[in-house]
mmCIF file of C-alpha atoms and ligand atoms in Angstrom:
data_model
loop_
_atom_site.group_PDB
_atom_site.id
_atom_site.type_symbol
_atom_site.label_atom_id
_atom_site.label_comp_id
_atom_site.label_asym_id
_atom_site.label_seq_id
_atom_site.Cartn_x
_atom_site.Cartn_y
_atom_site.Cartn_z
ATOM 1 C CA VAL C 27 89.111 113.667 120.308
ATOM 2 C CA GLY C 28 92.125 114.536 118.635
ATOM 3 C CA GLY C 29 90.584 114.541 115.293
ATOM 4 C CA VAL C 30 88.138 111.332 116.100
ATOM 5 C CA THR C 31 84.423 111.112 115.816
ATOM 6 C CA LEU C 32 83.927 109.800 118.785
ATOM 7 C CA VAL C 33 80.064 108.236 118.406
ATOM 8 C CA VAL C 34 78.622 107.790 121.790
ATOM 9 C CA VAL C 35 76.312 105.114 122.866
ATOM 10 C CA ASP C 36 73.827 104.970 125.482
ATOM 11 C CA ASP C 37 72.139 101.842 125.039
ATOM 12 C CA PRO C 38 73.701 98.665 125.799
ATOM 13 C CA ALA C 39 71.345 96.933 123.298
ATOM 14 C CA ASP C 40 72.977 98.748 120.115
ATOM 15 C CA GLU C 41 73.801 96.855 117.355
ATOM 16 C CA ARG C 42 76.795 97.988 116.852
ATOM 17 C CA LEU C 43 78.161 97.442 119.971
ATOM 18 C CA ALA C 44 77.977 93.599 118.828
ATOM 19 C CA PRO C 45 81.193 93.113 118.506
ATOM 20 C CA PHE C 46 82.821 94.143 122.147
ATOM 21 C CA ARG C 47 80.137 91.262 123.861
ATOM 22 C CA LEU C 48 83.139 89.733 124.748
ATOM 23 C CA ARG C 49 81.653 87.308 127.142
ATOM 24 C CA GLU C 50 78.485 86.484 125.115
ATOM 25 C CA ARG C 51 81.022 85.021 122.285
ATOM 26 C CA GLY C 52 82.952 82.871 125.063
ATOM 27 C CA LEU C 53 85.548 83.855 124.422
ATOM 28 C CA GLU C 54 87.068 82.484 126.720
ATOM 29 C CA ALA C 55 85.859 78.712 126.209
ATOM 30 C CA LEU C 56 86.798 79.047 122.537
ATOM 31 C CA ALA C 57 90.405 80.029 123.166
ATOM 32 C CA ARG C 58 90.833 76.811 125.381
ATOM 33 C CA HIS C 59 89.873 74.776 122.247
ATOM 34 C CA ARG C 60 92.407 76.937 120.205
ATOM 35 C CA ALA C 61 90.205 78.615 118.380
ATOM 36 C CA PRO C 62 90.380 82.367 117.486
ATOM 37 C CA SER C 63 88.739 84.537 119.611
ATOM 38 C CA VAL C 64 86.157 85.400 116.699
ATOM 39 C CA PRO C 65 87.271 84.427 112.670
ATOM 40 C CA GLY C 66 89.544 86.797 111.577
ATOM 41 C CA TRP C 67 89.901 89.081 115.103
ATOM 42 C CA PHE C 68 91.571 89.612 118.426
ATOM 43 C CA VAL C 69 91.067 91.526 121.243
ATOM 44 C CA ALA C 70 93.010 93.809 123.037
ATOM 45 C CA GLU C 71 92.131 95.614 126.324
ATOM 46 C CA GLY C 72 93.459 98.720 128.135
ATOM 47 C CA ASP C 73 95.789 101.513 126.473
ATOM 48 C CA LEU C 74 98.610 99.865 126.928
ATOM 49 C CA VAL C 75 98.019 96.793 124.913
ATOM 50 C CA VAL C 76 95.219 98.635 122.244
ATOM 51 C CA GLU C 77 98.797 101.321 121.675
ATOM 52 C CA ARG C 78 101.360 97.977 121.504
ATOM 53 C CA ALA C 79 99.137 96.436 118.859
ATOM 54 C CA LEU C 80 98.850 100.004 117.198
ATOM 55 C CA ALA C 81 102.355 100.108 116.946
ATOM 56 C CA ALA C 82 103.136 96.569 116.331
ATOM 57 C CA GLY C 83 101.064 97.316 112.716
ATOM 58 C CA CYS C 84 97.462 95.682 113.668
ATOM 59 C CA ARG C 85 95.059 97.076 111.923
ATOM 60 C CA PRO C 86 92.163 98.018 113.719
ATOM 61 C CA VAL C 87 88.269 97.367 113.522
ATOM 62 C CA ALA C 88 86.780 99.372 115.800
ATOM 63 C CA ALA C 89 87.167 100.673 119.596
ATOM 64 C CA LEU C 90 84.862 101.414 122.659
ATOM 65 C CA CYS C 91 86.208 104.002 125.045
ATOM 66 C CA ARG C 92 85.188 105.663 128.071
ATOM 67 C CA ALA C 93 82.852 108.984 126.667
ATOM 68 C CA ASP C 94 84.094 111.228 129.579
ATOM 69 C CA ARG C 95 87.865 110.689 129.102
ATOM 70 C CA PRO C 96 88.929 108.939 126.385
ATOM 71 C CA PRO C 97 92.463 107.929 127.041
ATOM 72 C CA GLY C 98 95.220 109.084 124.540
ATOM 73 C CA VAL C 99 95.511 106.189 122.624
ATOM 74 C CA VAL C 100 92.007 106.947 120.995
ATOM 75 C CA ALA C 101 93.837 109.649 119.371
ATOM 76 C CA THR C 102 96.787 107.383 117.708
ATOM 77 C CA LEU C 103 94.150 105.313 116.692
ATOM 78 C CA GLY C 104 92.409 108.086 114.772
ATOM 79 C CA SER C 105 95.728 109.037 113.643
ATOM 80 C CA VAL C 106 96.102 105.321 112.114
ATOM 81 C CA ALA C 107 92.934 104.475 111.225
ATOM 82 C CA PRO C 108 90.738 107.481 110.638
ATOM 83 C CA ASP C 109 87.818 105.359 109.785
ATOM 84 C CA VAL C 110 87.752 102.745 112.294
ATOM 85 C CA PRO C 111 84.989 103.691 114.460
ATOM 86 C CA VAL C 112 85.641 104.501 117.824
ATOM 87 C CA TYR C 113 82.017 104.562 120.518
ATOM 88 C CA GLY C 114 82.186 106.222 123.157
ATOM 89 C CA ALA C 115 80.089 105.285 126.401
ATOM 90 C CA GLY C 116 79.579 105.182 130.456
ATOM 91 C CA ASP C 117 81.241 102.684 132.405
ATOM 92 C CA GLN C 118 77.776 100.916 133.253
ATOM 93 C CA LEU C 119 77.582 100.728 129.628
ATOM 94 C CA ARG C 120 80.547 99.531 129.019
ATOM 95 C CA ARG C 121 80.727 96.955 132.261
ATOM 96 C CA THR C 122 77.492 95.674 130.570
ATOM 97 C CA VAL C 123 78.892 94.638 126.882
ATOM 98 C CA THR C 124 81.937 93.787 127.760
ATOM 99 C CA GLY C 125 81.232 91.722 130.730
ATOM 100 C CA LEU C 126 84.076 92.892 132.030
ATOM 101 C CA GLY C 127 84.219 93.124 135.902
ATOM 102 C CA VAL C 128 86.350 96.544 135.443
ATOM 103 C CA PRO C 129 85.165 98.134 132.516
ATOM 104 C CA LEU C 130 88.741 99.523 130.855
ATOM 105 C CA ASP C 131 89.634 102.314 129.169
ATOM 106 C CA VAL C 132 89.329 101.313 125.967
ATOM 107 C CA VAL C 133 88.534 97.979 124.491
ATOM 108 C CA ALA C 134 89.134 97.274 120.560
ATOM 109 C CA ILE C 135 89.067 94.959 118.340
ATOM 110 C CA PHE C 136 91.834 94.119 115.878
ATOM 111 C CA GLU C 137 92.502 91.828 112.390
ATOM 112 C CA ARG C 138 94.900 89.216 113.488
ATOM 113 C CA PRO C 139 98.156 89.396 111.762
ATOM 114 C CA SER C 140 99.042 86.665 109.737
ATOM 115 C CA ALA C 141 100.791 84.029 110.955
ATOM 116 C CA SER C 142 104.409 83.783 110.534
ATOM 117 C CA THR C 143 105.576 79.798 109.042
ATOM 118 C CA LEU C 144 107.371 77.365 111.309
ATOM 119 C CA PRO C 145 110.275 77.745 108.869
ATOM 120 C CA GLU C 146 110.399 81.796 109.413
ATOM 121 C CA VAL C 147 109.913 81.037 113.401
ATOM 122 C CA LEU C 148 112.982 78.653 113.132
ATOM 123 C CA ALA C 149 115.429 81.042 110.942
ATOM 124 C CA GLY C 150 118.274 82.912 112.774
ATOM 125 C CA ALA C 151 116.380 81.698 116.431
ATOM 126 C CA ARG C 152 119.675 81.529 118.768
ATOM 127 C CA ARG C 153 116.624 81.417 122.006
ATOM 128 C CA LEU C 154 113.482 79.063 121.355
ATOM 129 C CA LEU C 155 110.934 78.222 123.493
ATOM 130 C CA VAL C 156 108.739 75.258 122.952
ATOM 131 C CA VAL C 157 105.610 74.650 124.717
ATOM 132 C CA GLU C 158 103.153 71.907 125.003
ATOM 133 C CA ALA C 159 99.819 71.698 125.952
ATOM 134 C CA VAL C 160 99.802 74.836 127.756
ATOM 135 C CA ASP C 161 95.674 75.245 127.028
ATOM 136 C CA ASN C 162 95.012 77.723 129.691
ATOM 137 C CA PRO C 163 95.673 81.238 128.063
ATOM 138 C CA THR C 164 96.441 83.223 131.171
ATOM 139 C CA ASN C 165 99.473 80.814 131.255
ATOM 140 C CA LEU C 166 100.293 81.197 127.501
ATOM 141 C CA GLY C 167 100.306 84.611 127.867
ATOM 142 C CA ALA C 168 103.040 84.723 131.153
ATOM 143 C CA LEU C 169 104.730 82.505 128.763
ATOM 144 C CA VAL C 170 105.109 84.924 126.815
ATOM 145 C CA ARG C 171 105.472 87.603 128.556
ATOM 146 C CA THR C 172 108.348 85.653 129.712
ATOM 147 C CA ALA C 173 109.709 84.923 126.608
ATOM 148 C CA ALA C 174 109.700 88.535 124.792
ATOM 149 C CA GLY C 175 111.263 90.021 128.296
ATOM 150 C CA LEU C 176 114.204 87.833 128.485
ATOM 151 C CA GLY C 177 115.126 87.631 124.657
ATOM 152 C CA TRP C 178 113.035 84.096 123.917
ATOM 153 C CA GLY C 179 111.252 86.020 121.051
ATOM 154 C CA HIS C 180 110.620 82.549 119.094
ATOM 155 C CA LEU C 181 108.158 80.375 119.959
ATOM 156 C CA ILE C 182 106.555 76.997 118.752
ATOM 157 C CA LEU C 183 103.302 75.404 119.904
ATOM 158 C CA ASP C 184 101.820 71.937 119.605
ATOM 159 C CA ASP C 185 98.160 71.835 118.586
ATOM 160 C CA SER C 186 96.765 72.076 121.863
ATOM 161 C CA SER C 187 97.770 74.489 123.480
ATOM 162 C CA ALA C 188 96.156 77.983 123.963
ATOM 163 C CA ASP C 189 95.516 80.776 120.805
ATOM 164 C CA PRO C 190 98.740 83.212 121.999
ATOM 165 C CA LEU C 191 95.678 85.467 120.469
ATOM 166 C CA ALA C 192 92.539 84.978 122.902
ATOM 167 C CA ARG C 193 91.648 87.511 124.928
ATOM 168 C CA ARG C 194 93.506 86.607 127.895
ATOM 169 C CA ALA C 195 96.815 85.847 126.321
ATOM 170 C CA VAL C 196 96.833 89.079 125.002
ATOM 171 C CA ARG C 197 96.189 90.941 128.007
ATOM 172 C CA THR C 198 98.532 88.271 130.110
ATOM 173 C CA SER C 199 100.930 89.119 127.590
ATOM 174 C CA MET C 200 100.568 93.056 127.976
ATOM 175 C CA GLY C 201 100.592 93.152 124.381
ATOM 176 C CA THR C 202 104.478 91.604 124.164
ATOM 177 C CA VAL C 203 102.689 88.989 121.968
ATOM 178 C CA PHE C 204 102.633 91.541 119.211
ATOM 179 C CA GLY C 205 106.478 91.580 119.220
ATOM 180 C CA VAL C 206 107.344 87.282 119.115
ATOM 181 C CA ARG C 207 106.980 85.046 116.454
ATOM 182 C CA TRP C 208 105.442 82.103 116.772
ATOM 183 C CA ALA C 209 103.614 79.361 114.868
ATOM 184 C CA ARG C 210 102.139 75.870 115.530
ATOM 185 C CA CYS C 211 103.805 72.493 115.225
ATOM 186 C CA VAL C 212 101.661 68.894 115.328
ATOM 187 C CA ASP C 213 105.024 66.804 115.952
ATOM 188 C CA LEU C 214 107.140 68.808 118.527
ATOM 189 C CA PRO C 215 109.309 65.550 119.270
ATOM 190 C CA ALA C 216 109.713 64.828 115.970
ATOM 191 C CA LEU C 217 110.749 68.817 115.684
ATOM 192 C CA VAL C 218 113.170 68.791 119.183
ATOM 193 C CA ALA C 219 115.099 66.107 117.694
ATOM 194 C CA ASP C 220 114.862 67.282 114.707
ATOM 195 C CA LEU C 221 116.723 70.798 115.689
ATOM 196 C CA ALA C 222 119.576 68.818 118.323
ATOM 197 C CA ASP C 223 123.140 69.717 115.766
ATOM 198 C CA ASP C 224 126.244 70.181 117.479
ATOM 199 C CA ASP C 225 125.479 73.869 117.947
ATOM 200 C CA THR C 226 122.086 73.636 119.575
ATOM 201 C CA LEU C 227 121.334 72.751 123.292
ATOM 202 C CA THR C 228 117.432 70.999 123.473
ATOM 203 C CA VAL C 229 116.710 70.785 126.915
ATOM 204 C CA ALA C 230 113.325 69.659 128.350
ATOM 205 C CA LEU C 231 111.972 70.872 131.601
ATOM 206 C CA THR C 232 110.705 68.821 134.362
ATOM 207 C CA PRO C 233 110.606 68.900 137.884
ATOM 208 C CA ALA C 234 111.572 65.557 137.968
ATOM 209 C CA ALA C 235 114.296 64.154 140.087
ATOM 210 C CA ASP C 236 116.150 62.319 138.152
ATOM 211 C CA ALA C 237 116.109 65.457 135.821
ATOM 212 C CA VAL C 238 119.984 67.629 136.474
ATOM 213 C CA ASP C 239 119.679 70.427 138.375
ATOM 214 C CA LEU C 240 119.341 73.371 135.904
ATOM 215 C CA GLY C 241 121.748 75.210 138.094
ATOM 216 C CA THR C 242 124.472 72.624 136.744
ATOM 217 C CA VAL C 243 123.403 73.735 133.286
ATOM 218 C CA THR C 244 126.350 75.927 132.335
ATOM 219 C CA GLU C 245 128.060 75.032 128.814
ATOM 220 C CA LEU C 246 125.372 76.751 126.093
ATOM 221 C CA PRO C 247 125.917 76.303 122.411
ATOM 222 C CA ASP C 248 125.161 78.653 120.063
ATOM 223 C CA ARG C 249 121.488 78.134 119.940
ATOM 224 C CA VAL C 250 119.244 76.611 123.164
ATOM 225 C CA VAL C 251 116.000 75.223 122.386
ATOM 226 C CA LEU C 252 113.412 74.789 125.776
ATOM 227 C CA ALA C 253 110.480 72.507 126.108
ATOM 228 C CA VAL C 254 108.099 73.120 128.772
ATOM 229 C CA GLY C 255 104.701 71.046 129.244
ATOM 230 C CA ALA C 256 101.320 71.398 130.122
ATOM 231 C CA GLU C 257 100.257 71.984 134.131
ATOM 232 C CA ARG C 258 99.062 68.708 134.814
ATOM 233 C CA ALA C 259 100.860 66.456 133.223
ATOM 234 C CA GLY C 260 104.307 68.118 132.417
ATOM 235 C CA LEU C 261 105.902 67.316 129.054
ATOM 236 C CA THR C 262 105.470 64.340 127.382
ATOM 237 C CA PRO C 263 107.896 61.445 127.338
ATOM 238 C CA GLU C 264 108.336 61.623 123.729
ATOM 239 C CA VAL C 265 109.420 65.446 124.190
ATOM 240 C CA GLN C 266 111.645 64.688 126.781
ATOM 241 C CA GLN C 267 113.389 61.402 125.082
ATOM 242 C CA ALA C 268 113.460 63.813 122.018
ATOM 243 C CA SER C 269 115.785 66.446 123.769
ATOM 244 C CA GLY C 270 119.407 66.315 124.789
ATOM 245 C CA LEU C 271 118.743 66.994 128.697
ATOM 246 C CA ARG C 272 116.010 66.805 131.223
ATOM 247 C CA ALA C 273 116.349 69.640 133.766
ATOM 248 C CA ARG C 274 114.437 70.945 136.694
ATOM 249 C CA ILE C 275 114.768 73.677 139.159
ATOM 250 C CA PRO C 276 115.726 72.351 142.640
ATOM 251 C CA MET C 277 112.019 72.626 144.727
ATOM 252 C CA THR C 278 111.403 72.569 148.078
ATOM 253 C CA ALA C 279 110.491 69.646 149.870
ATOM 254 C CA GLY C 280 107.146 68.461 149.975
ATOM 255 C CA VAL C 281 105.943 71.239 147.051
ATOM 256 C CA ASP C 282 106.263 69.278 143.280
ATOM 257 C CA SER C 283 105.932 72.166 140.895
ATOM 258 C CA LEU C 284 106.028 75.664 140.086
ATOM 259 C CA ASN C 285 103.569 77.369 137.491
ATOM 260 C CA VAL C 286 104.475 76.598 133.920
ATOM 261 C CA ALA C 287 105.821 80.661 133.585
ATOM 262 C CA ALA C 288 106.846 80.917 136.799
ATOM 263 C CA ALA C 289 109.469 77.975 135.899
ATOM 264 C CA ALA C 290 110.257 79.060 131.896
ATOM 265 C CA ALA C 291 111.373 82.864 133.967
ATOM 266 C CA ILE C 292 113.790 80.924 135.891
ATOM 267 C CA ALA C 293 115.241 78.953 132.961
ATOM 268 C CA CYS C 294 114.721 81.638 129.964
ATOM 269 C CA PHE C 295 116.743 83.862 132.613
ATOM 270 C CA HIS C 296 119.536 81.222 132.933
ATOM 271 C CA LEU C 297 119.752 79.523 129.385
ATOM 272 C CA GLY C 298 119.128 82.830 128.299
ATOM 273 C CA ILE C 299 121.591 85.782 126.593
ATOM 274 C CA ARG C 300 122.060 88.269 128.526
ATOM 275 C CA PRO C 301 121.251 92.086 126.971
ATOM 276 C CA PRO C 302 124.157 94.288 127.359
ATOM 277 C CA PRO C 303 123.444 96.454 130.330
ATOM 278 C CA GLY C 304 121.405 99.124 129.419
ATOM 279 C CA GLY C 305 119.459 97.436 126.587
HETATM 280 C C1 SAM E 19 103.052 72.683 136.726
HETATM 281 S S1 SAM E 19 104.269 71.786 136.244
HETATM 282 C C2 SAM E 19 103.803 70.499 135.734
HETATM 283 C C3 SAM E 19 103.946 69.570 136.773
HETATM 284 C C4 SAM E 19 103.768 68.201 136.540
HETATM 285 N N1 SAM E 19 103.344 67.265 137.254
HETATM 286 C C5 SAM E 19 105.445 67.560 135.999
HETATM 287 O O1 SAM E 19 105.430 66.262 136.708
HETATM 288 O O2 SAM E 19 105.593 67.811 135.133
HETATM 289 C C6 SAM E 19 104.499 72.795 134.284
HETATM 290 C C7 SAM E 19 105.520 72.713 133.297
HETATM 291 O O3 SAM E 19 106.237 73.889 134.343
HETATM 292 C C8 SAM E 19 107.832 73.527 134.133
HETATM 293 N N2 SAM E 19 107.794 73.047 135.739
HETATM 294 C C9 SAM E 19 106.989 73.613 136.603
HETATM 295 N N3 SAM E 19 108.106 73.229 137.702
HETATM 296 C C10 SAM E 19 108.716 72.441 137.783
HETATM 297 C C11 SAM E 19 110.655 72.590 137.973
HETATM 298 N N4 SAM E 19 110.829 72.831 139.824
HETATM 299 N N5 SAM E 19 111.624 72.424 137.679
HETATM 300 C C12 SAM E 19 111.372 72.042 136.095
HETATM 301 N N6 SAM E 19 110.377 72.154 134.908
HETATM 302 C C13 SAM E 19 109.595 72.846 135.846
HETATM 303 C C14 SAM E 19 107.649 72.215 133.367
HETATM 304 O O4 SAM E 19 108.159 72.716 132.072
HETATM 305 C C15 SAM E 19 106.638 71.712 133.599
HETATM 306 O O5 SAM E 19 106.500 70.962 132.552
#
């Protein structure tokens, strides 16, 4: 395939497929506890995500794809990293090995890129998303996709939020995670308080009835920091108190809140910097 030698495997017990036993490694469970998917590695699922990982300069370790019609990205992978093994197998074997109900055309393992530091993420960020205790990787991936798509390409996560490079997070972000800058911070209230200055609006997003209607927030300084919280508990009182403003998205009577990524999408759009038409 495009210069890549496909190593066709037909034994699901083949040792070379060990990195692709995604379920057996308990990646979902590990990700919830913030541990890297596999030390030093992350998993990209599907051709688009693999393509984006390659485009971002991530270094592939191995790939597993359908043997009958390998997707085009396999050729790209081969040209970027000709020595990386690419295994080919049928649907049933890929399903058995990966444990994924729907066997994707390609799954690739990559080395984790080195993390950004907090100062690197903060530098020059005019729109900064602060994420507290969002421990579900699917929600975190959706948040990342929202942030990346709406011009909030800088994220700070507390220690209890999921790993942005967890399998489900990478997949839900559709690979946009490779284009954002993110870092961890152990003390979010202190960070939010420190960021407050004359050119910065810090907003705690909360459905609380005593928060101001987000729609009334129209005067925006150069920098906006938006904090979103956990699915059950919401933002801690400490982060809310450290913020300059508590804002709510008005809800239909009887419905208490939105999913965190849906709420963030509304707020990121409302408080964002609009890109020029066409780009
Ligand atoms: C499911 S909600 C948490 C609900 C929680 N009971 C609370 O009171 O915050 C998860 C996060 O989404 C955001 N959120 C959800 N619905 C919202 C709304 N209507 N207005 C503002 N923020 C909202 C907040 O940042 C919240 O911390």
